[in-house]
Amino acid sequence: MSTELKYLIALTQIAGIGPIVGKELLRFFGCAEAIFKEKPETLSKIKRYGQQLAGGVSNPKLLHLAETELEFMDREGILGMSISDHRYPEWLKECPDSPAVLFLKGGGRLNEEKAVSIVGSREATGYGKEFVEELVRELSRFNVAIHSGLAYGIDITAHKEALRNGLPTYCTLAHGLDRIYPKKHTKFANQMLAEGGWITEFMSGTTPDRENFPKRNRIVAGITEATIVVESARKGGAIITANIANTYGREVFAVPGRVADERSKGCNFLIKTNRAHLLQTPEDLIRMMGWESKKSKLIQTRLFPDLTDNQVKIVESMQSQDQLTMDELVHVLNRPISDVSTDLLLMEFKGMVRQLPGKKFELCNQ
């Protein structure tokens, strides 16, 4: 284990130094070791959190705690990833409050091409469970990694169905990796280790206390490109996760339910307030994410004789790529964004291209 990782773990244990401040310090000092080697009197002059920082680096117990954690990680085969590690999840890296250190136990690689988070009620109904099972089965055609929180109800249903269909699945935990909560799900958690794994930002010895779950939820929301809510009350962890995903600019989907059903009021509210896309079938998600088969993607431009030269160039550019963003098209075509935007709108009207979540565009199947 690296010396830098030891100092980084110790930094995360300083009271008052959260992930946002911690990453600001790392950018300023260059590395965690440099922070601990700085004079405490110099650190104490830093505005807002100087005193906490100076007190923390002067406390030898923190480095001893970090060394003990490294020994535990070595025994248990746990990977510790800093925010600069190439193995750190790329989607999560974009989030302003992502953990400075992330721990992973398992054989998964975390940066799968396609990944979604599935969350929902702990008291799931047959309707909710059946929807999740059908959804995950359909997603197995596209080898989509499944993330959730190992809780009762929707979470464990998603994990179990992913395992049945040979998909990598990850549980993000609100405690250290020396335990599994709920304990009843240990069997399934162990099965995840082959292709997926357990994820946390908490050190061993950390118990699943109430205040840890919202922190866990932000990782679930940030680690994938889309969050799917299947059954949720108006308040609860699933709604928190969906709201966080929205703040990160991720796609959020919600499965509608009966108006009077308490376990569907949260989903219905997300849809009603335009905080989530309506998800009625697995095909809705597959289409919105742009994952459908590209086998028939080539467009014969001769079938559209009224295309301008610039629109033909857009087609040619998009035929070499599955999806392109507006900025990428502007760069490739070397044209003003207003002109490219106008052409894309006209081509959408003709059924030649469609816009996807994340301001991406792709050619329609012909």
Coordinates of C-alpha atoms in Angstrom, one line a residue:
M1 CA 0.0 0.0 0.0
S2 CA 1.3 3.5 -0.9
T3 CA 2.5 6.0 1.6
E4 CA 0.3 8.6 0.0
L5 CA -2.8 6.5 0.6
K6 CA -1.9 6.3 4.3
Y7 CA -1.8 10.1 4.5
L8 CA -5.0 10.4 2.4
I9 CA -6.9 8.1 4.7
A10 CA -5.7 10.0 7.7
L11 CA -6.8 13.3 6.1
T12 CA -10.4 11.9 5.7
Q13 CA -10.5 11.3 9.5
I14 CA -9.8 14.9 10.5
A15 CA -13.0 16.3 12.0
G16 CA -14.5 19.1 10.0
I17 CA -12.6 18.2 6.8
G18 CA -15.2 16.8 4.5
P19 CA -14.7 15.6 0.9
I20 CA -15.1 19.1 -0.7
V21 CA -12.6 20.8 1.6
G22 CA -10.3 17.7 1.5
K23 CA -10.1 17.9 -2.3
E24 CA -9.5 21.6 -2.2
L25 CA -6.5 21.0 0.1
L26 CA -5.2 18.3 -2.1
R27 CA -5.3 20.6 -5.1
F28 CA -3.5 23.3 -3.2
F29 CA -0.8 21.2 -1.6
G30 CA -0.4 18.6 -4.3
C31 CA -0.8 15.5 -2.1
A32 CA -1.9 14.4 1.3
E33 CA 1.6 13.8 2.5
A34 CA 2.5 17.4 1.9
I35 CA -0.4 18.5 4.1
F36 CA 0.8 16.4 7.0
K37 CA 4.4 17.6 6.5
E38 CA 3.4 21.3 6.6
K39 CA 4.0 23.2 9.9
P40 CA 0.8 23.3 12.0
E41 CA 1.2 27.0 12.6
T42 CA 1.1 27.5 8.9
L43 CA -2.0 25.3 8.5
S44 CA -3.8 27.1 11.3
K45 CA -3.8 30.3 9.2
I46 CA -6.0 28.8 6.5
K47 CA -9.4 30.4 6.6
R48 CA -12.5 28.6 8.0
Y49 CA -10.8 25.2 8.7
G50 CA -7.2 26.0 9.6
Q51 CA -7.6 25.1 13.3
Q52 CA -9.2 21.7 12.6
L53 CA -6.5 20.9 10.0
A54 CA -3.6 21.9 12.3
G55 CA -5.0 19.9 15.1
G56 CA -5.5 16.9 12.9
V57 CA -2.0 16.7 11.4
S58 CA -0.6 17.1 14.9
N59 CA -2.5 14.1 16.1
P60 CA -0.4 10.9 15.8
K61 CA -3.4 8.7 16.3
L62 CA -4.8 9.5 12.9
L63 CA -1.7 8.1 11.0
H64 CA -1.7 5.1 13.3
L65 CA -5.4 4.6 12.5
A66 CA -4.6 4.8 8.8
E67 CA -1.8 2.3 9.1
T68 CA -4.2 -0.1 10.8
E69 CA -6.7 0.4 8.0
L70 CA -4.0 -0.4 5.4
E71 CA -3.2 -3.6 7.2
F72 CA -6.9 -4.6 7.2
M73 CA -7.2 -3.8 3.5
D74 CA -4.2 -5.9 2.7
R75 CA -5.6 -8.9 4.6
E76 CA -9.0 -8.6 3.0
G77 CA -8.0 -7.8 -0.5
I78 CA -9.5 -4.3 -0.5
L79 CA -8.6 -1.7 -3.0
G80 CA -8.2 1.9 -1.9
M81 CA -8.6 4.5 -4.6
S82 CA -7.8 8.2 -4.5
I83 CA -9.7 10.7 -6.6
S84 CA -6.7 10.8 -9.0
D85 CA -6.5 7.0 -9.4
H86 CA -7.4 5.8 -12.9
R87 CA -9.5 3.0 -11.3
Y88 CA -11.7 5.5 -9.5
P89 CA -15.2 5.6 -11.1
E90 CA -15.2 8.3 -13.7
W91 CA -18.9 9.2 -13.2
L92 CA -18.3 9.7 -9.5
K93 CA -15.1 11.7 -10.1
E94 CA -17.3 14.4 -11.7
C95 CA -19.3 15.0 -8.5
P96 CA -18.2 17.9 -6.3
D97 CA -18.6 16.0 -3.1
S98 CA -17.3 12.7 -4.2
P99 CA -15.1 10.9 -1.6
A100 CA -11.4 11.6 -1.6
V101 CA -10.9 7.9 -1.0
L102 CA -13.1 5.0 -2.1
F103 CA -12.8 1.5 -1.0
L104 CA -13.7 -1.5 -3.1
K105 CA -13.8 -5.2 -2.3
G106 CA -14.4 -7.5 -5.3
G107 CA -13.3 -8.3 -8.8
G108 CA -15.3 -5.5 -10.5
R109 CA -13.6 -2.7 -12.3
L110 CA -16.2 0.0 -11.6
N111 CA -15.8 1.8 -15.0
E112 CA -18.1 -0.4 -17.1
E113 CA -19.3 1.2 -20.3
K114 CA -23.0 1.1 -19.1
A115 CA -24.2 1.3 -15.5
V116 CA -27.3 2.3 -13.7
S117 CA -28.4 2.6 -10.1
I118 CA -31.7 1.0 -9.0
V119 CA -33.3 2.2 -5.7
G120 CA -36.7 2.1 -4.1
S121 CA -38.8 1.0 -1.2
R122 CA -37.6 -1.5 1.5
E123 CA -41.2 -2.7 1.6
A124 CA -41.5 -3.4 -2.1
T125 CA -44.7 -4.9 -3.5
G126 CA -44.9 -7.8 -6.0
Y127 CA -45.5 -5.1 -8.7
G128 CA -42.2 -3.3 -7.9
K129 CA -40.2 -6.5 -7.6
E130 CA -41.5 -7.9 -10.9
F131 CA -40.7 -4.6 -12.7
V132 CA -37.2 -4.7 -11.4
E133 CA -36.7 -8.3 -12.4
E134 CA -38.0 -7.6 -15.9
L135 CA -35.9 -4.5 -16.2
V136 CA -32.6 -6.2 -15.2
R137 CA -33.3 -9.1 -17.5
E138 CA -33.7 -6.8 -20.4
L139 CA -30.6 -4.8 -19.4
S140 CA -28.6 -8.0 -19.5
R141 CA -28.7 -7.9 -23.3
F142 CA -26.5 -4.7 -23.0
N143 CA -24.3 -5.9 -20.2
V144 CA -25.3 -3.1 -17.9
A145 CA -23.7 -3.0 -14.4
I146 CA -26.3 -2.7 -11.6
H147 CA -25.6 -0.6 -8.5
S148 CA -27.7 -0.4 -5.4
G149 CA -27.5 -0.3 -1.6
L150 CA -28.2 -3.9 -0.5
A151 CA -31.3 -2.9 1.5
Y152 CA -34.4 -4.9 1.7
G153 CA -37.0 -4.6 -1.1
I154 CA -36.0 -3.1 -4.4
D155 CA -32.3 -3.0 -3.7
I156 CA -31.8 -6.7 -3.0
T157 CA -34.2 -7.6 -5.8
A158 CA -32.0 -5.7 -8.3
H159 CA -28.8 -7.3 -7.0
K160 CA -30.3 -10.8 -7.1
E161 CA -31.6 -10.5 -10.6
A162 CA -28.3 -9.1 -11.8
L163 CA -26.6 -12.2 -10.3
R164 CA -29.1 -14.5 -12.0
N165 CA -28.4 -12.8 -15.3
G166 CA -24.6 -12.7 -15.0
L167 CA -24.3 -8.9 -14.7
P168 CA -21.7 -7.2 -12.5
T169 CA -23.5 -5.7 -9.5
Y170 CA -22.2 -3.5 -6.7
C171 CA -23.6 -2.6 -3.3
T172 CA -22.6 0.7 -1.8
L173 CA -22.5 0.5 1.9
A174 CA -23.1 2.9 4.8
H175 CA -20.4 1.3 7.0
G176 CA -17.0 -0.3 6.8
L177 CA -16.1 -3.4 4.8
D178 CA -15.6 -5.5 7.9
R179 CA -19.4 -6.3 8.0
I180 CA -22.5 -6.6 5.9
Y181 CA -25.8 -4.8 6.7
P182 CA -28.3 -6.2 6.7
K183 CA -26.6 -9.4 7.7
K184 CA -29.4 -11.5 6.1
H185 CA -28.0 -10.4 2.7
T186 CA -24.4 -11.7 3.3
K187 CA -24.9 -14.6 0.9
F188 CA -25.8 -12.4 -2.0
A189 CA -23.2 -9.8 -1.1
N190 CA -20.5 -12.6 -1.2
Q191 CA -21.8 -13.6 -4.7
M192 CA -21.2 -10.1 -5.9
L193 CA -17.5 -10.3 -5.3
A194 CA -16.7 -12.3 -8.4
E195 CA -17.7 -9.7 -11.0
G196 CA -18.8 -6.7 -8.9
G197 CA -18.2 -5.9 -5.3
W198 CA -18.7 -3.8 -2.2
I199 CA -18.1 -0.1 -2.2
T200 CA -17.8 2.4 0.7
E201 CA -16.0 5.5 1.8
F202 CA -16.1 4.4 5.5
M203 CA -13.2 2.8 7.3
S204 CA -13.5 -0.6 8.9
G205 CA -15.2 -0.4 12.3
T206 CA -17.7 2.1 11.1
T207 CA -21.2 1.0 12.0
P208 CA -24.4 1.6 9.8
D209 CA -25.5 4.6 11.7
R210 CA -28.4 6.7 10.5
E211 CA -26.3 9.7 9.4
N212 CA -24.2 7.5 7.1
F213 CA -27.0 6.6 4.8
P214 CA -27.5 10.0 3.0
K215 CA -23.7 9.9 2.4
R216 CA -24.0 6.5 1.0
N217 CA -26.9 7.6 -1.2
R218 CA -24.8 10.3 -2.9
I219 CA -22.4 7.7 -4.0
V220 CA -25.2 5.5 -5.4
A221 CA -26.5 8.6 -7.3
G222 CA -23.1 9.7 -8.6
I223 CA -21.4 6.5 -9.6
T224 CA -23.6 5.8 -12.6
E225 CA -25.1 7.7 -15.5
A226 CA -28.7 7.1 -14.5
T227 CA -30.8 6.4 -11.4
I228 CA -34.0 4.4 -11.5
V229 CA -36.6 4.7 -8.7
V230 CA -39.0 1.8 -8.4
E231 CA -41.6 2.4 -5.6
S232 CA -40.9 5.0 -3.0
A233 CA -42.9 7.0 -0.4
R234 CA -42.9 10.7 -0.7
K235 CA -39.9 10.9 1.6
G236 CA -37.1 8.4 2.1
G237 CA -33.7 7.3 0.9
A238 CA -34.8 6.6 -2.7
I239 CA -36.1 10.2 -3.1
I240 CA -32.9 11.6 -1.6
T241 CA -30.9 9.6 -4.1
A242 CA -33.0 10.8 -7.0
N243 CA -32.7 14.4 -5.9
I244 CA -28.9 14.1 -5.5
A245 CA -28.7 12.5 -9.0
N246 CA -30.6 15.5 -10.4
T247 CA -28.1 17.9 -8.8
Y248 CA -25.3 16.0 -10.4
G249 CA -27.0 16.4 -13.8
R250 CA -27.7 12.6 -14.2
E251 CA -30.7 11.0 -15.8
V252 CA -33.4 10.0 -13.3
F253 CA -36.2 7.6 -14.2
A254 CA -39.3 6.7 -12.0
V255 CA -41.8 3.9 -12.4
P256 CA -45.4 5.2 -11.9
G257 CA -47.8 3.6 -9.5
R258 CA -51.4 3.9 -8.2
V259 CA -52.3 7.4 -7.0
A260 CA -53.4 6.2 -3.5
D261 CA -50.4 3.8 -3.0
E262 CA -48.0 5.3 -0.4
R263 CA -45.1 3.3 -1.9
S264 CA -45.7 5.1 -5.3
K265 CA -46.3 8.6 -4.1
G266 CA -42.6 9.4 -4.3
C267 CA -42.2 8.1 -7.9
N268 CA -45.4 9.9 -9.0
F269 CA -44.2 13.1 -7.5
L270 CA -40.8 12.9 -9.3
I271 CA -42.6 12.4 -12.6
K272 CA -45.2 15.1 -11.9
T273 CA -42.5 17.7 -11.1
N274 CA -40.4 16.8 -14.1
R275 CA -37.6 15.5 -11.8
A276 CA -37.7 12.0 -13.4
H277 CA -38.5 10.5 -16.8
L278 CA -41.6 8.3 -16.9
L279 CA -40.4 4.7 -17.0
Q280 CA -43.2 2.3 -18.0
T281 CA -41.1 -0.4 -19.8
P282 CA -37.5 -1.5 -20.0
E283 CA -37.5 -0.3 -23.6
D284 CA -38.2 3.3 -22.4
L285 CA -34.9 3.3 -20.5
I286 CA -33.0 1.5 -23.3
R287 CA -34.3 4.0 -25.9
M288 CA -33.6 7.1 -23.7
M289 CA -30.1 6.0 -22.9
G290 CA -29.4 5.2 -26.6
W291 CA -28.5 1.6 -26.1
E292 CA -30.6 0.0 -28.8
S293 CA -28.9 -2.0 -31.5
K294 CA -26.9 0.0 -34.0
K295 CA -27.0 -2.7 -36.7
S296 CA -29.3 -0.6 -39.0
K297 CA -27.7 2.7 -38.3
L298 CA -26.4 3.6 -41.7
I299 CA -28.6 6.2 -43.5
Q300 CA -28.8 6.3 -47.3
T301 CA -28.5 10.1 -47.9
R302 CA -29.9 9.6 -51.4
L303 CA -33.3 8.8 -49.7
F304 CA -33.2 12.4 -48.5
P305 CA -32.5 14.5 -51.7
D306 CA -33.3 17.8 -49.9
L307 CA -30.4 17.5 -47.5
T308 CA -28.0 20.4 -47.6
D309 CA -24.3 19.8 -48.0
N310 CA -23.8 20.6 -44.3
Q311 CA -26.5 18.2 -43.2
V312 CA -24.9 15.4 -45.3
K313 CA -21.6 16.1 -43.4
I314 CA -23.5 15.7 -40.1
V315 CA -24.8 12.3 -41.3
E316 CA -21.3 11.2 -42.3
S317 CA -19.8 12.4 -39.0
M318 CA -22.4 10.5 -37.0
Q319 CA -22.1 7.3 -39.0
S320 CA -18.6 6.9 -37.7
Q321 CA -19.7 7.3 -34.1
D322 CA -22.6 5.8 -32.1
Q323 CA -23.4 9.2 -30.4
L324 CA -22.0 12.7 -30.6
T325 CA -22.6 15.7 -28.4
M326 CA -23.4 19.2 -29.8
D327 CA -19.9 20.4 -28.9
E328 CA -18.3 17.4 -30.6
L329 CA -20.2 18.0 -33.8
V330 CA -19.3 21.7 -33.7
H331 CA -15.6 20.8 -33.4
V332 CA -15.7 18.1 -36.1
L333 CA -17.6 20.3 -38.6
N334 CA -15.9 23.5 -37.7
R335 CA -19.1 25.4 -37.9
P336 CA -20.9 27.9 -35.5
I337 CA -23.0 26.1 -32.9
S338 CA -26.1 28.0 -34.0
D339 CA -25.9 26.6 -37.5
V340 CA -25.3 23.1 -36.3
S341 CA -28.2 23.4 -33.9
T342 CA -30.6 24.5 -36.6
D343 CA -29.5 21.7 -38.9
L344 CA -30.0 19.1 -36.2
L345 CA -33.5 20.4 -35.4
L346 CA -34.5 20.2 -39.1
M347 CA -33.1 16.7 -39.3
E348 CA -35.0 15.7 -36.1
F349 CA -38.2 16.8 -37.9
K350 CA -37.3 14.5 -40.8
G351 CA -36.8 11.5 -38.5
M352 CA -33.1 11.3 -39.3
V353 CA -31.6 12.0 -35.8
R354 CA -32.8 12.1 -32.3
Q355 CA -31.6 13.8 -29.1
L356 CA -30.6 11.7 -26.1
P357 CA -30.1 12.5 -22.5
G358 CA -26.9 14.4 -21.8
K359 CA -27.3 16.6 -25.0
K360 CA -26.1 13.7 -27.2
F361 CA -27.4 13.0 -30.7
E362 CA -27.5 9.8 -32.8
L363 CA -28.8 8.7 -36.1
C364 CA -32.2 7.0 -36.1
N365 CA -32.6 3.4 -37.4
Q366 CA -33.8 3.4 -40.9

